[in-house]
Every structure is written in structure tokens, then in C-alpha cells.
mmCIF file of C-alpha atoms in Angstrom:
data_model
loop_
_atom_site.group_PDB
_atom_site.id
_atom_site.type_symbol
_atom_site.label_atom_id
_atom_site.label_comp_id
_atom_site.label_asym_id
_atom_site.label_seq_id
_atom_site.Cartn_x
_atom_site.Cartn_y
_atom_site.Cartn_z
ATOM 1 C CA UNK A 1 12.484 29.597 12.602
ATOM 2 C CA UNK A 2 10.666 28.194 9.552
ATOM 3 C CA UNK A 3 9.453 24.585 9.964
ATOM 4 C CA UNK A 4 8.462 24.045 6.366
ATOM 5 C CA UNK A 5 8.305 20.235 6.438
ATOM 6 C CA UNK A 6 6.079 19.783 9.459
ATOM 7 C CA UNK A 7 3.474 17.764 7.608
ATOM 8 C CA UNK A 8 5.508 15.982 4.968
ATOM 9 C CA UNK A 9 5.373 12.532 6.597
ATOM 10 C CA UNK A 10 1.622 12.186 6.732
ATOM 11 C CA UNK A 11 1.238 13.160 3.111
ATOM 12 C CA UNK A 12 3.717 10.571 1.960
ATOM 13 C CA UNK A 13 1.934 7.794 3.778
ATOM 14 C CA UNK A 14 -1.481 8.745 2.509
ATOM 15 C CA UNK A 15 0.038 8.792 -0.957
ATOM 16 C CA UNK A 16 1.102 5.211 -0.400
ATOM 17 C CA UNK A 17 -2.476 4.182 0.269
ATOM 18 C CA UNK A 18 -3.613 4.182 -3.336
ATOM 19 C CA UNK A 19 -4.123 0.464 -3.793
ATOM 20 C CA UNK A 20 -1.101 0.273 -6.051
ATOM 21 C CA UNK A 21 0.875 -2.937 -6.448
ATOM 22 C CA UNK A 22 4.475 -1.725 -6.274
ATOM 23 C CA UNK A 23 6.646 0.717 -4.353
ATOM 24 C CA UNK A 24 5.872 2.894 -1.418
ATOM 25 C CA UNK A 25 5.471 1.304 1.992
ATOM 26 C CA UNK A 26 2.843 -1.179 0.911
ATOM 27 C CA UNK A 27 2.042 -4.855 0.735
ATOM 28 C CA UNK A 28 -0.607 -6.243 -1.653
ATOM 29 C CA UNK A 29 -2.842 -8.399 0.541
ATOM 30 C CA UNK A 30 -6.098 -8.675 -1.381
ATOM 31 C CA UNK A 31 -7.453 -12.226 -1.707
ATOM 32 C CA UNK A 32 -5.705 -15.044 0.150
ATOM 33 C CA UNK A 33 -5.441 -17.259 -2.939
ATOM 34 C CA UNK A 34 -3.808 -14.453 -4.936
ATOM 35 C CA UNK A 35 -1.419 -13.611 -2.115
ATOM 36 C CA UNK A 36 -0.304 -17.252 -2.013
ATOM 37 C CA UNK A 37 0.499 -17.067 -5.741
ATOM 38 C CA UNK A 38 2.828 -14.070 -5.483
ATOM 39 C CA UNK A 39 0.107 -11.448 -5.842
ATOM 40 C CA UNK A 40 -0.802 -12.522 -9.380
ATOM 41 C CA UNK A 41 -4.368 -12.212 -10.626
ATOM 42 C CA UNK A 42 -4.572 -10.168 -13.823
ATOM 43 C CA UNK A 43 -4.520 -13.135 -16.198
ATOM 44 C CA UNK A 44 -6.590 -15.632 -14.212
ATOM 45 C CA UNK A 45 -9.701 -15.914 -12.048
ATOM 46 C CA UNK A 46 -9.472 -17.768 -8.750
ATOM 47 C CA UNK A 47 -12.470 -16.361 -6.881
ATOM 48 C CA UNK A 48 -14.388 -13.165 -6.201
ATOM 49 C CA UNK A 49 -11.153 -11.206 -5.516
ATOM 50 C CA UNK A 50 -10.729 -10.995 -9.301
ATOM 51 C CA UNK A 51 -12.864 -7.856 -8.974
ATOM 52 C CA UNK A 52 -9.751 -6.160 -7.627
ATOM 53 C CA UNK A 53 -7.126 -7.677 -9.934
ATOM 54 C CA UNK A 54 -9.067 -7.697 -13.214
ATOM 55 C CA UNK A 55 -12.806 -6.876 -13.415
ATOM 56 C CA UNK A 56 -12.903 -8.525 -16.845
ATOM 57 C CA UNK A 57 -11.794 -11.853 -15.372
ATOM 58 C CA UNK A 58 -14.597 -11.577 -12.805
ATOM 59 C CA UNK A 59 -17.089 -12.557 -15.527
ATOM 60 C CA UNK A 60 -15.685 -16.114 -15.443
ATOM 61 C CA UNK A 61 -15.209 -16.323 -11.654
ATOM 62 C CA UNK A 62 -17.471 -18.482 -9.482
ATOM 63 C CA UNK A 63 -20.213 -16.806 -7.475
ATOM 64 C CA UNK A 64 -19.878 -16.712 -3.720
ATOM 65 C CA UNK A 65 -18.555 -14.836 -0.725
ATOM 66 C CA UNK A 66 -15.113 -14.630 0.831
ATOM 67 C CA UNK A 67 -13.482 -12.774 3.687
ATOM 68 C CA UNK A 68 -9.883 -12.778 4.862
ATOM 69 C CA UNK A 69 -7.502 -11.083 7.233
ATOM 70 C CA UNK A 70 -3.750 -10.714 7.601
ATOM 71 C CA UNK A 71 -1.244 -9.730 10.261
ATOM 72 C CA UNK A 72 1.529 -7.593 8.779
ATOM 73 C CA UNK A 73 4.690 -7.765 10.905
ATOM 74 C CA UNK A 74 7.238 -5.138 9.751
ATOM 75 C CA UNK A 75 10.789 -4.947 11.045
ATOM 76 C CA UNK A 76 12.663 -1.742 10.210
ATOM 77 C CA UNK A 77 16.119 -0.723 11.378
ATOM 78 C CA UNK A 78 18.070 2.494 10.829
ATOM 79 C CA UNK A 79 21.798 3.247 11.061
ATOM 80 C CA UNK A 80 22.705 6.967 11.141
ATOM 81 C CA UNK A 81 25.100 8.272 8.524
ATOM 82 C CA UNK A 82 28.661 8.255 9.911
ATOM 83 C CA UNK A 83 27.597 7.092 13.388
ATOM 84 C CA UNK A 84 29.482 4.493 15.413
ATOM 85 C CA UNK A 85 26.792 3.718 17.981
ATOM 86 C CA UNK A 86 25.109 0.999 15.923
ATOM 87 C CA UNK A 87 21.687 0.692 14.379
ATOM 88 C CA UNK A 88 18.309 1.624 15.848
ATOM 89 C CA UNK A 89 15.336 -0.731 15.645
ATOM 90 C CA UNK A 90 11.857 0.711 15.427
ATOM 91 C CA UNK A 91 9.136 -0.140 17.921
ATOM 92 C CA UNK A 92 7.104 -1.656 15.108
ATOM 93 C CA UNK A 93 3.425 -2.381 15.614
ATOM 94 C CA UNK A 94 1.582 -5.118 13.773
ATOM 95 C CA UNK A 95 -1.327 -4.081 11.560
ATOM 96 C CA UNK A 96 -4.273 -6.173 10.432
ATOM 97 C CA UNK A 97 -5.417 -5.569 6.836
ATOM 98 C CA UNK A 98 -8.568 -7.347 5.661
ATOM 99 C CA UNK A 99 -10.500 -7.912 2.456
ATOM 100 C CA UNK A 100 -13.938 -9.218 1.597
ATOM 101 C CA UNK A 101 -15.747 -9.817 -1.695
ATOM 102 C CA UNK A 102 -19.117 -11.115 -2.815
ATOM 103 C CA UNK A 103 -20.091 -12.082 -6.359
ATOM 104 C CA UNK A 104 -23.566 -12.694 -7.794
ATOM 105 C CA UNK A 105 -24.813 -14.001 -11.113
ATOM 106 C CA UNK A 106 -26.194 -17.073 -12.864
ATOM 107 C CA UNK A 107 -23.961 -20.107 -12.436
ATOM 108 C CA UNK A 108 -23.595 -20.654 -16.183
ATOM 109 C CA UNK A 109 -24.506 -17.109 -17.173
ATOM 110 C CA UNK A 110 -22.561 -14.371 -18.924
ATOM 111 C CA UNK A 111 -22.617 -11.655 -16.259
ATOM 112 C CA UNK A 112 -21.461 -11.008 -12.729
ATOM 113 C CA UNK A 113 -22.141 -8.287 -10.173
ATOM 114 C CA UNK A 114 -19.957 -7.867 -7.136
ATOM 115 C CA UNK A 115 -19.010 -5.794 -4.118
ATOM 116 C CA UNK A 116 -15.714 -5.650 -2.267
ATOM 117 C CA UNK A 117 -13.943 -3.913 0.595
ATOM 118 C CA UNK A 118 -10.237 -4.001 1.338
ATOM 119 C CA UNK A 119 -7.562 -2.284 3.402
ATOM 120 C CA UNK A 120 -4.524 -2.404 1.127
ATOM 121 C CA UNK A 121 -2.379 -0.268 3.419
ATOM 122 C CA UNK A 122 -1.975 0.452 7.070
ATOM 123 C CA UNK A 123 1.118 1.280 9.059
ATOM 124 C CA UNK A 124 2.082 2.035 12.624
ATOM 125 C CA UNK A 125 5.698 3.004 13.355
ATOM 126 C CA UNK A 126 7.273 4.417 16.494
ATOM 127 C CA UNK A 127 10.859 5.627 16.479
ATOM 128 C CA UNK A 128 12.852 5.672 19.723
ATOM 129 C CA UNK A 129 12.821 8.875 21.745
ATOM 130 C CA UNK A 130 15.632 11.190 20.718
ATOM 131 C CA UNK A 131 16.524 9.369 17.488
ATOM 132 C CA UNK A 132 18.445 11.273 14.788
ATOM 133 C CA UNK A 133 15.408 11.805 12.575
ATOM 134 C CA UNK A 134 13.034 13.000 15.307
ATOM 135 C CA UNK A 135 12.662 16.356 13.538
ATOM 136 C CA UNK A 136 11.272 14.513 10.523
ATOM 137 C CA UNK A 137 9.141 11.894 12.303
ATOM 138 C CA UNK A 138 8.691 10.208 15.675
ATOM 139 C CA UNK A 139 5.394 8.317 15.283
ATOM 140 C CA UNK A 140 2.953 7.427 12.504
ATOM 141 C CA UNK A 141 -0.373 5.595 12.380
ATOM 142 C CA UNK A 142 -2.210 5.150 9.083
ATOM 143 C CA UNK A 143 -5.531 3.458 8.294
ATOM 144 C CA UNK A 144 -7.472 3.233 5.031
ATOM 145 C CA UNK A 145 -10.468 1.359 3.604
ATOM 146 C CA UNK A 146 -11.421 1.120 -0.068
ATOM 147 C CA UNK A 147 -14.729 -0.219 -1.413
ATOM 148 C CA UNK A 148 -15.557 -1.317 -4.949
ATOM 149 C CA UNK A 149 -18.704 -2.165 -6.924
ATOM 150 C CA UNK A 150 -18.034 -4.284 -10.040
ATOM 151 C CA UNK A 151 -19.935 -5.437 -13.113
ATOM 152 C CA UNK A 152 -18.556 -7.894 -15.685
ATOM 153 C CA UNK A 153 -19.886 -9.445 -18.905
ATOM 154 C CA UNK A 154 -18.642 -12.319 -21.067
ATOM 155 C CA UNK A 155 -19.150 -11.153 -24.661
ATOM 156 C CA UNK A 156 -18.191 -14.622 -25.905
ATOM 157 C CA UNK A 157 -16.945 -17.765 -24.102
ATOM 158 C CA UNK A 158 -13.432 -16.473 -24.864
ATOM 159 C CA UNK A 159 -13.737 -12.708 -24.253
ATOM 160 C CA UNK A 160 -15.009 -10.746 -21.259
ATOM 161 C CA UNK A 161 -14.938 -7.155 -20.013
ATOM 162 C CA UNK A 162 -15.568 -5.580 -16.634
ATOM 163 C CA UNK A 163 -15.556 -2.290 -14.760
ATOM 164 C CA UNK A 164 -15.450 -1.321 -11.116
ATOM 165 C CA UNK A 165 -16.306 1.888 -9.302
ATOM 166 C CA UNK A 166 -13.709 2.396 -6.550
ATOM 167 C CA UNK A 167 -14.071 4.707 -3.565
ATOM 168 C CA UNK A 168 -11.619 5.759 -0.891
ATOM 169 C CA UNK A 169 -14.271 5.260 1.773
ATOM 170 C CA UNK A 170 -12.167 5.922 4.850
ATOM 171 C CA UNK A 171 -8.665 7.151 5.491
ATOM 172 C CA UNK A 172 -6.981 8.813 8.427
ATOM 173 C CA UNK A 173 -3.464 9.592 9.526
ATOM 174 C CA UNK A 174 -1.903 10.455 12.865
ATOM 175 C CA UNK A 175 1.744 11.500 12.752
ATOM 176 C CA UNK A 176 4.048 13.157 15.230
ATOM 177 C CA UNK A 177 7.458 14.812 15.186
ATOM 178 C CA UNK A 178 9.648 16.994 17.330
ATOM 179 C CA UNK A 179 10.445 20.571 16.353
ATOM 180 C CA UNK A 180 13.942 21.944 17.129
ATOM 181 C CA UNK A 181 12.602 24.529 19.571
ATOM 182 C CA UNK A 182 12.651 24.222 23.342
ATOM 183 C CA UNK A 183 11.019 26.435 25.938
ATOM 184 C CA UNK A 184 13.232 27.824 28.679
ATOM 185 C CA UNK A 185 13.247 25.456 31.641
ATOM 186 C CA UNK A 186 11.614 22.621 29.665
ATOM 187 C CA UNK A 187 13.323 19.261 29.179
ATOM 188 C CA UNK A 188 11.248 18.455 26.087
ATOM 189 C CA UNK A 189 11.220 20.156 22.666
ATOM 190 C CA UNK A 190 8.153 21.486 20.925
ATOM 191 C CA UNK A 191 6.161 18.491 19.712
ATOM 192 C CA UNK A 192 3.673 18.445 16.842
ATOM 193 C CA UNK A 193 0.846 15.954 16.328
ATOM 194 C CA UNK A 194 -0.991 16.061 13.016
ATOM 195 C CA UNK A 195 -4.252 14.252 12.451
ATOM 196 C CA UNK A 196 -6.615 14.272 9.506
ATOM 197 C CA UNK A 197 -9.262 12.319 7.641
ATOM 198 C CA UNK A 198 -9.325 11.936 3.872
ATOM 199 C CA UNK A 199 -12.363 13.088 1.890
ATOM 200 C CA UNK A 200 -14.307 10.436 0.015
ATOM 201 C CA UNK A 201 -12.910 10.172 -3.510
ATOM 202 C CA UNK A 202 -13.949 8.068 -6.516
ATOM 203 C CA UNK A 203 -11.886 6.166 -9.061
ATOM 204 C CA UNK A 204 -12.432 3.236 -11.386
ATOM 205 C CA UNK A 205 -10.986 -0.121 -12.374
ATOM 206 C CA UNK A 206 -11.253 -1.575 -15.903
ATOM 207 C CA UNK A 207 -10.301 -4.997 -17.219
ATOM 208 C CA UNK A 208 -10.415 -7.345 -20.193
ATOM 209 C CA UNK A 209 -9.784 -11.093 -20.336
ATOM 210 C CA UNK A 210 -9.197 -13.238 -23.412
ATOM 211 C CA UNK A 211 -9.145 -17.045 -23.317
ATOM 212 C CA UNK A 212 -7.939 -18.423 -26.665
ATOM 213 C CA UNK A 213 -8.072 -21.937 -25.195
ATOM 214 C CA UNK A 214 -8.737 -23.809 -21.964
ATOM 215 C CA UNK A 215 -4.964 -23.840 -21.379
ATOM 216 C CA UNK A 216 -4.290 -20.102 -21.727
ATOM 217 C CA UNK A 217 -5.812 -16.842 -20.537
ATOM 218 C CA UNK A 218 -4.563 -13.280 -21.016
ATOM 219 C CA UNK A 219 -5.707 -10.271 -19.023
ATOM 220 C CA UNK A 220 -5.114 -6.539 -18.899
ATOM 221 C CA UNK A 221 -6.432 -4.086 -16.329
ATOM 222 C CA UNK A 222 -6.211 -0.433 -15.403
ATOM 223 C CA UNK A 223 -6.779 1.162 -11.995
ATOM 224 C CA UNK A 224 -7.275 4.913 -12.162
ATOM 225 C CA UNK A 225 -5.445 7.579 -10.221
ATOM 226 C CA UNK A 226 -7.183 9.289 -7.316
ATOM 227 C CA UNK A 227 -6.393 12.694 -5.858
ATOM 228 C CA UNK A 228 -6.913 12.212 -2.134
ATOM 229 C CA UNK A 229 -7.752 15.400 -0.263
ATOM 230 C CA UNK A 230 -7.408 16.039 3.460
ATOM 231 C CA UNK A 231 -9.280 19.149 4.524
ATOM 232 C CA UNK A 232 -9.274 20.807 7.927
ATOM 233 C CA UNK A 233 -6.803 18.379 9.472
ATOM 234 C CA UNK A 234 -5.853 19.188 13.049
ATOM 235 C CA UNK A 235 -2.457 20.550 14.161
ATOM 236 C CA UNK A 236 -1.787 20.025 17.885
ATOM 237 C CA UNK A 237 1.340 21.555 19.446
ATOM 238 C CA UNK A 238 2.720 20.756 22.895
ATOM 239 C CA UNK A 239 5.608 22.388 24.778
ATOM 240 C CA UNK A 240 5.224 25.497 22.658
ATOM 241 C CA UNK A 241 7.076 28.503 24.123
ATOM 242 C CA UNK A 242 4.704 31.347 24.894
ATOM 243 C CA UNK A 243 7.006 33.740 23.060
ATOM 244 C CA UNK A 244 6.425 31.818 19.793
ATOM 245 C CA UNK A 245 2.647 31.540 19.994
ATOM 246 C CA UNK A 246 2.181 33.873 17.019
ATOM 247 C CA UNK A 247 4.768 31.987 14.918
ATOM 248 C CA UNK A 248 2.996 28.654 15.615
ATOM 249 C CA UNK A 249 -0.646 29.699 15.502
ATOM 250 C CA UNK A 250 -1.957 27.224 12.883
ATOM 251 C CA UNK A 251 -4.554 24.751 14.098
ATOM 252 C CA UNK A 252 -5.612 23.169 10.784
ATOM 253 C CA UNK A 253 -4.174 22.194 7.400
ATOM 254 C CA UNK A 254 -5.306 21.237 3.895
ATOM 255 C CA UNK A 255 -3.443 19.060 1.384
ATOM 256 C CA UNK A 256 -4.159 17.269 -1.905
ATOM 257 C CA UNK A 257 -2.228 14.069 -2.545
ATOM 258 C CA UNK A 258 -1.852 12.597 -6.056
ATOM 259 C CA UNK A 259 -2.283 8.819 -5.905
ATOM 260 C CA UNK A 260 -0.958 6.792 -8.864
ATOM 261 C CA UNK A 261 -2.718 4.834 -11.555
ATOM 262 C CA UNK A 262 -1.775 1.195 -12.218
ATOM 263 C CA UNK A 263 -1.445 -0.685 -15.523
ATOM 264 C CA UNK A 264 -1.334 -4.492 -15.310
ATOM 265 C CA UNK A 265 -0.970 -7.385 -17.734
ATOM 266 C CA UNK A 266 -1.060 -11.061 -16.854
ATOM 267 C CA UNK A 267 -1.021 -14.611 -18.157
ATOM 268 C CA UNK A 268 -2.658 -17.734 -16.817
ATOM 269 C CA UNK A 269 -1.357 -21.091 -18.086
ATOM 270 C CA UNK A 270 -2.843 -24.535 -17.305
ATOM 271 C CA UNK A 271 -0.377 -27.274 -18.286
ATOM 272 C CA UNK A 272 -2.740 -29.828 -16.709
ATOM 273 C CA UNK A 273 -5.992 -30.040 -14.785
ATOM 274 C CA UNK A 274 -4.040 -29.920 -11.523
ATOM 275 C CA UNK A 275 -1.429 -27.251 -12.279
ATOM 276 C CA UNK A 276 -1.984 -23.528 -12.833
ATOM 277 C CA UNK A 277 0.803 -21.010 -13.549
ATOM 278 C CA UNK A 278 0.486 -17.229 -13.478
ATOM 279 C CA UNK A 279 2.651 -14.292 -14.594
ATOM 280 C CA UNK A 280 1.902 -10.612 -13.897
ATOM 281 C CA UNK A 281 3.595 -7.286 -14.640
ATOM 282 C CA UNK A 282 2.478 -3.982 -13.095
ATOM 283 C CA UNK A 283 3.410 -0.406 -13.934
ATOM 284 C CA UNK A 284 2.536 2.117 -11.212
ATOM 285 C CA UNK A 285 2.351 5.773 -12.233
ATOM 286 C CA UNK A 286 4.065 7.312 -9.222
ATOM 287 C CA UNK A 287 5.666 10.028 -11.381
ATOM 288 C CA UNK A 288 2.582 12.226 -10.886
ATOM 289 C CA UNK A 289 3.730 12.664 -7.275
ATOM 290 C CA UNK A 290 6.417 15.332 -7.543
ATOM 291 C CA UNK A 291 5.756 17.687 -4.620
ATOM 292 C CA UNK A 292 3.794 17.748 -1.398
ATOM 293 C CA UNK A 293 2.129 21.115 -0.795
ATOM 294 C CA UNK A 294 0.305 22.115 2.401
ATOM 295 C CA UNK A 295 -1.685 25.195 3.337
ATOM 296 C CA UNK A 296 -2.427 26.224 6.944
ATOM 297 C CA UNK A 297 -5.045 28.410 8.584
ATOM 298 C CA UNK A 298 -2.339 30.357 10.399
ATOM 299 C CA UNK A 299 1.410 30.610 10.838
ATOM 300 C CA UNK A 300 3.448 27.451 11.225
ATOM 301 C CA UNK A 301 7.148 28.072 11.742
ATOM 302 C CA UNK A 302 7.363 31.844 11.438
ATOM 303 C CA UNK A 303 5.484 35.046 10.680
ATOM 304 C CA UNK A 304 3.725 34.728 7.319
ATOM 305 C CA UNK A 305 4.541 31.029 6.918
ATOM 306 C CA UNK A 306 1.088 29.704 5.936
ATOM 307 C CA UNK A 307 2.167 27.008 3.465
ATOM 308 C CA UNK A 308 4.923 24.453 3.011
ATOM 309 C CA UNK A 309 6.319 22.304 0.216
ATOM 310 C CA UNK A 310 8.465 19.170 0.210
ATOM 311 C CA UNK A 311 10.114 17.536 -2.786
ATOM 312 C CA UNK A 312 9.061 14.001 -3.685
ATOM 313 C CA UNK A 313 9.973 13.551 -7.380
ATOM 314 C CA UNK A 314 8.802 9.923 -7.424
ATOM 315 C CA UNK A 315 9.322 7.833 -10.543
ATOM 316 C CA UNK A 316 7.094 5.237 -12.187
ATOM 317 C CA UNK A 317 7.766 1.749 -10.825
ATOM 318 C CA UNK A 318 7.566 -1.778 -12.256
ATOM 319 C CA UNK A 319 6.769 -5.038 -10.499
ATOM 320 C CA UNK A 320 7.024 -8.605 -11.816
ATOM 321 C CA UNK A 321 5.176 -11.548 -10.243
ATOM 322 C CA UNK A 322 5.120 -15.318 -10.735
ATOM 323 C CA UNK A 323 2.805 -17.833 -9.064
ATOM 324 C CA UNK A 324 1.794 -21.488 -9.193
ATOM 325 C CA UNK A 325 -1.091 -23.547 -7.888
ATOM 326 C CA UNK A 326 -1.245 -27.333 -7.628
ATOM 327 C CA UNK A 327 -4.326 -29.352 -6.712
ATOM 328 C CA UNK A 328 -2.935 -32.144 -4.531
ATOM 329 C CA UNK A 329 -6.316 -33.790 -3.904
ATOM 330 C CA UNK A 330 -9.932 -32.903 -4.561
ATOM 331 C CA UNK A 331 -9.981 -31.039 -1.232
ATOM 332 C CA UNK A 332 -6.423 -29.741 -0.802
ATOM 333 C CA UNK A 333 -4.581 -27.201 -2.984
ATOM 334 C CA UNK A 334 -1.088 -25.745 -2.541
ATOM 335 C CA UNK A 335 0.270 -22.421 -3.850
ATOM 336 C CA UNK A 336 3.621 -20.639 -4.094
ATOM 337 C CA UNK A 337 4.967 -17.495 -5.716
ATOM 338 C CA UNK A 338 7.629 -14.827 -5.877
ATOM 339 C CA UNK A 339 7.880 -11.200 -6.993
ATOM 340 C CA UNK A 340 10.283 -8.302 -7.462
ATOM 341 C CA UNK A 341 9.152 -4.702 -6.963
ATOM 342 C CA UNK A 342 11.236 -1.719 -8.028
ATOM 343 C CA UNK A 343 11.260 1.321 -5.777
ATOM 344 C CA UNK A 344 9.501 4.514 -6.809
ATOM 345 C CA UNK A 345 11.696 6.633 -4.496
ATOM 346 C CA UNK A 346 14.862 8.067 -6.011
ATOM 347 C CA UNK A 347 18.241 8.080 -4.257
ATOM 348 C CA UNK A 348 18.474 10.920 -1.770
ATOM 349 C CA UNK A 349 14.676 11.210 -1.410
ATOM 350 C CA UNK A 350 14.001 8.449 1.142
ATOM 351 C CA UNK A 351 11.820 9.515 4.088
ATOM 352 C CA UNK A 352 11.630 7.855 7.534
ATOM 353 C CA UNK A 353 7.927 7.088 7.244
ATOM 354 C CA UNK A 354 8.404 5.381 3.842
ATOM 355 C CA UNK A 355 11.907 3.824 3.806
ATOM 356 C CA UNK A 356 11.268 2.399 0.361
ATOM 357 C CA UNK A 357 13.711 0.243 -1.634
ATOM 358 C CA UNK A 358 13.727 -2.426 -4.322
ATOM 359 C CA UNK A 359 12.298 -5.560 -2.764
ATOM 360 C CA UNK A 360 12.004 -9.268 -3.408
ATOM 361 C CA UNK A 361 9.288 -11.455 -1.948
ATOM 362 C CA UNK A 362 8.224 -15.064 -1.563
ATOM 363 C CA UNK A 363 4.738 -16.391 -0.868
ATOM 364 C CA UNK A 364 2.982 -19.654 -0.055
ATOM 365 C CA UNK A 365 -0.607 -20.692 0.486
ATOM 366 C CA UNK A 366 -3.193 -23.435 0.595
ATOM 367 C CA UNK A 367 -6.909 -24.131 0.332
ATOM 368 C CA UNK A 368 -8.757 -26.857 2.207
ATOM 369 C CA UNK A 369 -12.343 -27.560 1.197
ATOM 370 C CA UNK A 370 -14.388 -28.369 4.295
ATOM 371 C CA UNK A 371 -17.407 -29.328 2.219
ATOM 372 C CA UNK A 372 -18.825 -28.883 -1.242
ATOM 373 C CA UNK A 373 -19.566 -25.201 -0.558
ATOM 374 C CA UNK A 374 -17.208 -24.147 2.238
ATOM 375 C CA UNK A 375 -13.452 -23.861 2.609
ATOM 376 C CA UNK A 376 -10.506 -22.183 4.267
ATOM 377 C CA UNK A 377 -7.605 -20.357 2.604
ATOM 378 C CA UNK A 378 -4.223 -19.690 4.182
ATOM 379 C CA UNK A 379 -1.324 -17.573 2.936
ATOM 380 C CA UNK A 380 2.094 -16.326 3.963
ATOM 381 C CA UNK A 381 4.157 -13.518 2.439
ATOM 382 C CA UNK A 382 7.707 -12.425 3.179
ATOM 383 C CA UNK A 383 9.301 -9.286 1.712
ATOM 384 C CA UNK A 384 12.962 -8.397 1.964
ATOM 385 C CA UNK A 385 13.903 -4.802 1.103
ATOM 386 C CA UNK A 386 17.403 -4.003 -0.091
ATOM 387 C CA UNK A 387 19.409 -1.743 2.196
ATOM 388 C CA UNK A 388 18.765 1.878 1.309
ATOM 389 C CA UNK A 389 21.365 4.538 2.147
ATOM 390 C CA UNK A 390 21.632 8.285 1.691
ATOM 391 C CA UNK A 391 24.302 10.689 2.942
ATOM 392 C CA UNK A 392 23.971 14.250 4.123
ATOM 393 C CA UNK A 393 25.721 15.325 0.926
ATOM 394 C CA UNK A 394 22.977 13.533 -1.059
ATOM 395 C CA UNK A 395 20.291 15.424 0.834
ATOM 396 C CA UNK A 396 22.019 18.770 0.372
ATOM 397 C CA UNK A 397 22.539 18.108 -3.347
ATOM 398 C CA UNK A 398 18.857 17.191 -3.860
ATOM 399 C CA UNK A 399 17.441 19.894 -1.623
ATOM 400 C CA UNK A 400 15.889 17.255 0.644
ATOM 401 C CA UNK A 401 17.418 18.170 4.005
ATOM 402 C CA UNK A 402 13.935 17.886 5.553
ATOM 403 C CA UNK A 403 14.717 14.163 5.992
ATOM 404 C CA UNK A 404 17.557 12.242 7.641
ATOM 405 C CA UNK A 405 20.784 10.684 6.316
ATOM 406 C CA UNK A 406 21.546 7.050 7.061
ATOM 407 C CA UNK A 407 20.807 3.451 6.065
ATOM 408 C CA UNK A 408 17.428 1.717 6.329
ATOM 409 C CA UNK A 409 16.742 -2.025 6.260
ATOM 410 C CA UNK A 410 13.222 -3.451 6.177
ATOM 411 C CA UNK A 411 11.585 -6.875 6.173
ATOM 412 C CA UNK A 412 7.883 -7.718 6.381
ATOM 413 C CA UNK A 413 6.242 -11.043 7.306
ATOM 414 C CA UNK A 414 2.508 -11.472 6.683
ATOM 415 C CA UNK A 415 0.509 -14.568 7.639
ATOM 416 C CA UNK A 416 -3.119 -14.608 6.549
ATOM 417 C CA UNK A 417 -6.281 -16.696 6.679
ATOM 418 C CA UNK A 418 -9.642 -16.559 4.913
ATOM 419 C CA UNK A 419 -12.980 -18.310 4.600
ATOM 420 C CA UNK A 420 -15.163 -18.717 1.542
ATOM 421 C CA UNK A 421 -18.671 -19.851 0.653
ATOM 422 C CA UNK A 422 -19.774 -20.931 -2.809
ATOM 423 C CA UNK A 423 -23.278 -19.944 -3.909
#
């Protein structure tokens, strides 16, 4: 029997770890102030996190240090296609993304240097034993850390530019699935566990900001694509029948995953000294992710089966974001925002590890200044995914029968807190 899609789930999740703003199973959680304003940040500068959103805006940002953490609480349910036994709820696990940034430079000077680290994506999902899609996925655990070094310069008081060197510093994936093969006398099917670490890869982030007046700022930024590569990942098989040892002899795999680039444009508007409005639009280049191709160091699913391919055929995705900030007192600031992200996954191509769909979100946040140089930021984000359905006929028509037919529904709640110090 050929098990050509054994590794498709892990590749899809690593592909979602690009630092993109829209689509895939991802939540933008960089900078607590930005999160509270709907994830905006291209056309304004709130703090050192502008290194991520727009390196050009970083030239005008205050110097200092900030660190923040979040608790992402996903809730995903699945209803099998044509089944009457009701929906299944995943044994979701909370994940804890973090971000930290530091910015240096003269207080009234034209330049800034900065460093940042962030974990834009992490996921841990566990489907119930024996669920309908167990031959696609049973468990997944993903972790990733990106780091960035940034330099920015204000050419004039109205115009600034910046650039960041971005590195996928750490990434690993652990995914598991059942294989429709069972040894004689065994109550459990063949089970595969796939683990791998991503190679270090470099990318870049560019940005420009223009401030025609104190009331208006305009920003554009570009985050480059990165081809993440997992080499010599481990394949561990349990309950393998002795008679099929030669057909399932692979112990390692290699795969290259195309991660998308991101184009962003944003506006910052200050109607008054107390009120700040922000508008962002993002275009994520997911269309470069068309297929997932693996190579193995032995057979995996049959004699001579040393590679596998799974269709993705992602499409570019847009996201629109709106945020507001209001300074209630000299020490207390409130924020709110909303956004709409369009899915990059086409109908009939949804996978159980990335049950993506168009989504709408709402955010809120605050800052309380403890002193002249210290403060605390809080944020909350809620995302509601539209129901996403696909039938077995859809999968057959698209040649995507390596996944499961049914309806997914996802929501994510994310509280967060951060601390900052002004230099």
C-alpha cells in the first residue's frame, strides 16, 4: 500500500510559520499595543515593535525595551461529512507566544538600531482516538522563533527608511497519524510520528514612512519570502507488521517549504492629541505554495516509494485592519480594533492541521504608566472563523483525498500582557 501523504501535515504547519499576517492557522501577536489596535502598525509607530510592522517607522519610535507574552486558546470542532453522530471537539492545548524588542539611538536623533525576537506561530492539537481523519492527522505540535536586527534612518523630519535582517532561528514540528495497516493480532494500527527541526534561514524586512503633517502618517513595508528547509527529520513507526518492514524502511525525510512574502500599507491619523486611528491592508503571497514534496532515505508505503507529493494550490490572501487608541489620562490609554482576513486555502483543499477559513476578529487593549519610564500593556484578541465544509466529492474532484471531508469551526481567544521600559 502506498502512503504518499504521510508527512503532509507537518509541512503545512511549518509553512504557516512564516510571520505572515493573514491566512493559515496563525494569529499575529507581535507587540501588545499593536495587538490591541487590531494588529495595525504599518502606518504608525507606537513602540519598538515597529521593527516588525514597518522598519521605516522605527526611525521615529521611542528608544527602550519591551517584552510581552500571550496565551492562545483555540477551540476547533469537526463534523464528519454525512455523519449523524454529531461533532467532535479537539483536545486543544493552549500555546504561549512571546515577543521582545529593544531599540537604541539618540533621543532626538535621526537613526535607530534594534533587535527583536518573536514567536508568531505555535500550535498543539490532539484529535480524539479513532476520529474520521486519523489517517491524515492525530496529533501536532509546532514551535518557531524568529529574530530580527533592524536599522532605520530619518532622511528628513517627514521621511524615513528602514531595513531588518530576519532569521528563522528555531523551528520544530512533531506530528502523528495512523496508517491504515494493522498487524495480525494487534488492536492498534500502524502509527507514524514525524519530527524535524528547520534549518536556519535568512530573510529581510523593508519599510518606508512618510509624515506629511503631524496629523497624518503613511507607511509601506515588505517582508520577504523564506524557503524553510527541514533536513534529516526523523520518521518513527510503531505497530509495524514484520512482513512490511521493507515497505516501511524510511527513517528520515527532507522537505523544502515555500513561505510567503507580505506586502503591507498603512495609515495613521491623529484627529487630536488624545486620539489615534490606524488602517492597514496586507497582501500575503501564499500562491508560491502549490505542492508539498518530500524525499525519504528509504521506502515509505511500498517498494520504491521514496518520495511523496501533496497538492496545496494556495492563493494569495488579503487582510484589512482598523484600530484606535485614546489617551484617557496622562497615565492610562485604551485601545480597540477589528480585522478581516481572507483564507488562502481553496475549497476542497482544507487540511485537519490547518482548518483555515475567512475570519473576523476583535481586539482591545490598554497601557498603564507606572512611572515616567515604566509601564504595563494588556491586550485581548478574539477570532471567529467561518464554518468551512468540504465533501468527499470535492476531494475526489480536486485530487485531495489525502485529507478528510466534513465541516470545521474554529475560534481563538488570546489574552496578553507586556512590560516596557523607556530609555
